[in-house]
C-alpha cells in the first residue's frame, strides 16, 4: 500500500462518518440472536456493509474483517481493516448512549490507524501511528494517576454463553481485587469507550479478558498514541493475537498487571476447590 498513513486515516474517518450517520438516524430494527444473550441489530449489519463497500472502493487492496460478516482478503496480505460496526449493541438497544463505531487498520497484527466515533456523545477519537491521538481534533494524553488507590479502572463485560461460568471466574476475581484497591470500578459495556477514555484521561486504566480485533484494534492504537501502555494480561507486548487487553497510564501499569496476576491465580484456586467439592 503506497498511501501515506495520514491519507489512510482520512479514508477511515470518511468511512466512520458514514457509519455514525446510520447509527444516529436508524432505529435498531430486527434483532438477530448470535448466541446466549448476544445479539446484532439491523444497524450493525447496515453499518458493516456500508463501511465494507466504502473501503472496498477506496482501498481495494486492503483486506477487511467485520464482526458480523467475517473477513475478505485483499491483495496486500500485510494490511487489514477491522471494524466493530456498533460496539455496545446491548447499550444501543436499551437507549444507553455508550456505544459507537470502531475502525482500525492492522499491519501485521499491530494497529496503525484508528478511529472511534461515539455518535450519541458527539465524540470522535483518531490516531495514526507516530502522529498522536486527537479527540474532536484536540490532542489528548493519558492520565498521570500515581497509584491504583487514586485510579478509576474500567473492566470489560462479563462473559455470556455456554462456558460463561468458567470464563467469569477470573473476571469476578479481578472485580474483587480491584474493589479492594482502586478508587472506583466502572463497566461501560464497550471496549472502544474503555480504550478511548483511557487515551483521553477520563479513566486511568481499563482491563478486559478478551481481545477481538474488531473490538480493540482502533482503541489500542488510540490509547498508545496518547502515551498509554497497552499490554497482554501477563504484561507482555500487546498484539491482535493477545489473550486480553490492559491499558493504563505508565505509573500504574505495573501495579495493575500484578493485581491481575493475583486475581487469575485466585480464580484458578477457586476453580480447583469448586471441582474438589462438587
PDB file of C-alpha atoms in Angstrom, residues 44-138:
ATOM      1  CA  UNK A  44     -24.936  -3.494  12.979  1.00  0.00           C
ATOM      2  CA  UNK A  45     -25.333  -5.141   9.579  1.00  0.00           C
ATOM      3  CA  UNK A  46     -26.130  -1.891   7.739  1.00  0.00           C
ATOM      4  CA  UNK A  47     -23.060  -0.161   9.143  1.00  0.00           C
ATOM      5  CA  UNK A  48     -20.793  -3.089   8.355  1.00  0.00           C
ATOM      6  CA  UNK A  49     -21.997  -3.346   4.765  1.00  0.00           C
ATOM      7  CA  UNK A  50     -21.696   0.410   4.209  1.00  0.00           C
ATOM      8  CA  UNK A  51     -18.149   0.562   5.592  1.00  0.00           C
ATOM      9  CA  UNK A  52     -17.090  -2.605   3.762  1.00  0.00           C
ATOM     10  CA  UNK A  53     -18.346  -1.177   0.448  1.00  0.00           C
ATOM     11  CA  UNK A  54     -16.727   2.236   1.040  1.00  0.00           C
ATOM     12  CA  UNK A  55     -13.335   0.797   1.953  1.00  0.00           C
ATOM     13  CA  UNK A  56     -13.558  -1.699  -0.903  1.00  0.00           C
ATOM     14  CA  UNK A  57     -13.755   1.246  -3.290  1.00  0.00           C
ATOM     15  CA  UNK A  58     -11.152   3.430  -1.567  1.00  0.00           C
ATOM     16  CA  UNK A  59      -8.590   0.752  -0.665  1.00  0.00           C
ATOM     17  CA  UNK A  60      -9.420  -2.355  -2.722  1.00  0.00           C
ATOM     18  CA  UNK A  61      -6.053  -3.974  -1.981  1.00  0.00           C
ATOM     19  CA  UNK A  62      -6.603  -3.987   1.802  1.00  0.00           C
ATOM     20  CA  UNK A  63      -8.458  -6.873   3.451  1.00  0.00           C
ATOM     21  CA  UNK A  64     -11.465  -6.362   5.685  1.00  0.00           C
ATOM     22  CA  UNK A  65     -12.589  -8.044   8.920  1.00  0.00           C
ATOM     23  CA  UNK A  66     -16.019  -7.230  10.298  1.00  0.00           C
ATOM     24  CA  UNK A  67     -17.587  -8.549  13.465  1.00  0.00           C
ATOM     25  CA  UNK A  68     -20.824  -9.597  11.810  1.00  0.00           C
ATOM     26  CA  UNK A  69     -19.865 -10.985   8.393  1.00  0.00           C
ATOM     27  CA  UNK A  70     -16.257 -12.027   8.730  1.00  0.00           C
ATOM     28  CA  UNK A  71     -13.191 -11.494   6.582  1.00  0.00           C
ATOM     29  CA  UNK A  72     -12.488 -10.537   2.983  1.00  0.00           C
ATOM     30  CA  UNK A  73      -8.926 -10.942   1.743  1.00  0.00           C
ATOM     31  CA  UNK A  74      -7.053  -8.177  -0.023  1.00  0.00           C
ATOM     32  CA  UNK A  75      -4.051  -8.364  -2.314  1.00  0.00           C
ATOM     33  CA  UNK A  76      -1.883  -6.710   0.379  1.00  0.00           C
ATOM     34  CA  UNK A  77      -1.619  -9.539   2.901  1.00  0.00           C
ATOM     35  CA  UNK A  78       0.042  -7.296   5.498  1.00  0.00           C
ATOM     36  CA  UNK A  79      -2.917  -4.935   5.935  1.00  0.00           C
ATOM     37  CA  UNK A  80      -6.474  -5.474   7.199  1.00  0.00           C
ATOM     38  CA  UNK A  81      -9.243  -3.119   8.201  1.00  0.00           C
ATOM     39  CA  UNK A  82     -11.009  -4.306  11.391  1.00  0.00           C
ATOM     40  CA  UNK A  83     -14.492  -2.981  12.151  1.00  0.00           C
ATOM     41  CA  UNK A  84     -16.869  -3.234  15.045  1.00  0.00           C
ATOM     42  CA  UNK A  85     -19.918  -1.657  13.401  1.00  0.00           C
ATOM     43  CA  UNK A  86     -21.645  -0.967  16.710  1.00  0.00           C
ATOM     44  CA  UNK A  87     -19.594  -1.597  19.824  1.00  0.00           C
ATOM     45  CA  UNK A  88     -22.057  -1.670  22.692  1.00  0.00           C
ATOM     46  CA  UNK A  89     -25.056  -3.166  20.880  1.00  0.00           C
ATOM     47  CA  UNK A  90     -26.823  -4.026  24.154  1.00  0.00           C
ATOM     48  CA  UNK A  91     -26.466  -0.397  25.254  1.00  0.00           C
ATOM     49  CA  UNK A  92     -27.814   0.770  21.884  1.00  0.00           C
ATOM     50  CA  UNK A  93     -30.859  -1.494  22.180  1.00  0.00           C
ATOM     51  CA  UNK A  94     -31.655  -0.072  25.613  1.00  0.00           C
ATOM     52  CA  UNK A  95     -31.226   3.559  24.609  1.00  0.00           C
ATOM     53  CA  UNK A  96     -27.964   3.932  26.529  1.00  0.00           C
ATOM     54  CA  UNK A  97     -25.690   6.307  24.593  1.00  0.00           C
ATOM     55  CA  UNK A  98     -22.476   4.399  25.415  1.00  0.00           C
ATOM     56  CA  UNK A  99     -21.937   2.808  22.016  1.00  0.00           C
ATOM     57  CA  UNK A 100     -20.018   3.614  18.873  1.00  0.00           C
ATOM     58  CA  UNK A 101     -18.225   2.651  15.692  1.00  0.00           C
ATOM     59  CA  UNK A 102     -14.656   1.340  15.938  1.00  0.00           C
ATOM     60  CA  UNK A 103     -12.454   1.042  12.833  1.00  0.00           C
ATOM     61  CA  UNK A 104      -8.786   0.117  12.921  1.00  0.00           C
ATOM     62  CA  UNK A 105      -6.160  -0.662  10.305  1.00  0.00           C
ATOM     63  CA  UNK A 106      -3.903  -3.555  11.289  1.00  0.00           C
ATOM     64  CA  UNK A 107      -0.423  -4.055   9.869  1.00  0.00           C
ATOM     65  CA  UNK A 108       0.988  -7.498  10.657  1.00  0.00           C
ATOM     66  CA  UNK A 109      -1.003  -7.861  13.904  1.00  0.00           C
ATOM     67  CA  UNK A 110      -0.318  -4.306  15.114  1.00  0.00           C
ATOM     68  CA  UNK A 111      -2.808  -1.434  14.607  1.00  0.00           C
ATOM     69  CA  UNK A 112      -1.502   1.627  12.771  1.00  0.00           C
ATOM     70  CA  UNK A 113      -4.692   3.674  12.207  1.00  0.00           C
ATOM     71  CA  UNK A 114      -7.690   4.001  14.490  1.00  0.00           C
ATOM     72  CA  UNK A 115     -10.977   5.897  14.534  1.00  0.00           C
ATOM     73  CA  UNK A 116     -13.662   5.604  17.199  1.00  0.00           C
ATOM     74  CA  UNK A 117     -16.885   7.578  16.818  1.00  0.00           C
ATOM     75  CA  UNK A 118     -19.435   7.851  19.631  1.00  0.00           C
ATOM     76  CA  UNK A 119     -22.433   9.260  17.744  1.00  0.00           C
ATOM     77  CA  UNK A 120     -24.716   9.919  20.714  1.00  0.00           C
ATOM     78  CA  UNK A 121     -21.966  11.639  22.705  1.00  0.00           C
ATOM     79  CA  UNK A 122     -20.630  13.762  19.847  1.00  0.00           C
ATOM     80  CA  UNK A 123     -17.118  12.419  20.364  1.00  0.00           C
ATOM     81  CA  UNK A 124     -14.588  11.195  17.834  1.00  0.00           C
ATOM     82  CA  UNK A 125     -11.130   9.819  18.591  1.00  0.00           C
ATOM     83  CA  UNK A 126      -8.490   9.458  15.888  1.00  0.00           C
ATOM     84  CA  UNK A 127      -4.910   8.241  15.743  1.00  0.00           C
ATOM     85  CA  UNK A 128      -2.265   7.291  13.205  1.00  0.00           C
ATOM     86  CA  UNK A 129       0.979   5.638  14.204  1.00  0.00           C
ATOM     87  CA  UNK A 130       3.534   8.280  15.164  1.00  0.00           C
ATOM     88  CA  UNK A 131       1.048  11.167  14.954  1.00  0.00           C
ATOM     89  CA  UNK A 132      -0.570  11.197  18.407  1.00  0.00           C
ATOM     90  CA  UNK A 133      -4.229  10.954  19.385  1.00  0.00           C
ATOM     91  CA  UNK A 134      -6.947  13.553  18.955  1.00  0.00           C
ATOM     92  CA  UNK A 135     -10.399  13.845  20.469  1.00  0.00           C
ATOM     93  CA  UNK A 136     -12.620  16.034  18.293  1.00  0.00           C
ATOM     94  CA  UNK A 137      -9.456  17.475  16.770  1.00  0.00           C
ATOM     95  CA  UNK A 138      -7.673  18.290  20.038  1.00  0.00           C
TER      96      UNK A 138
END
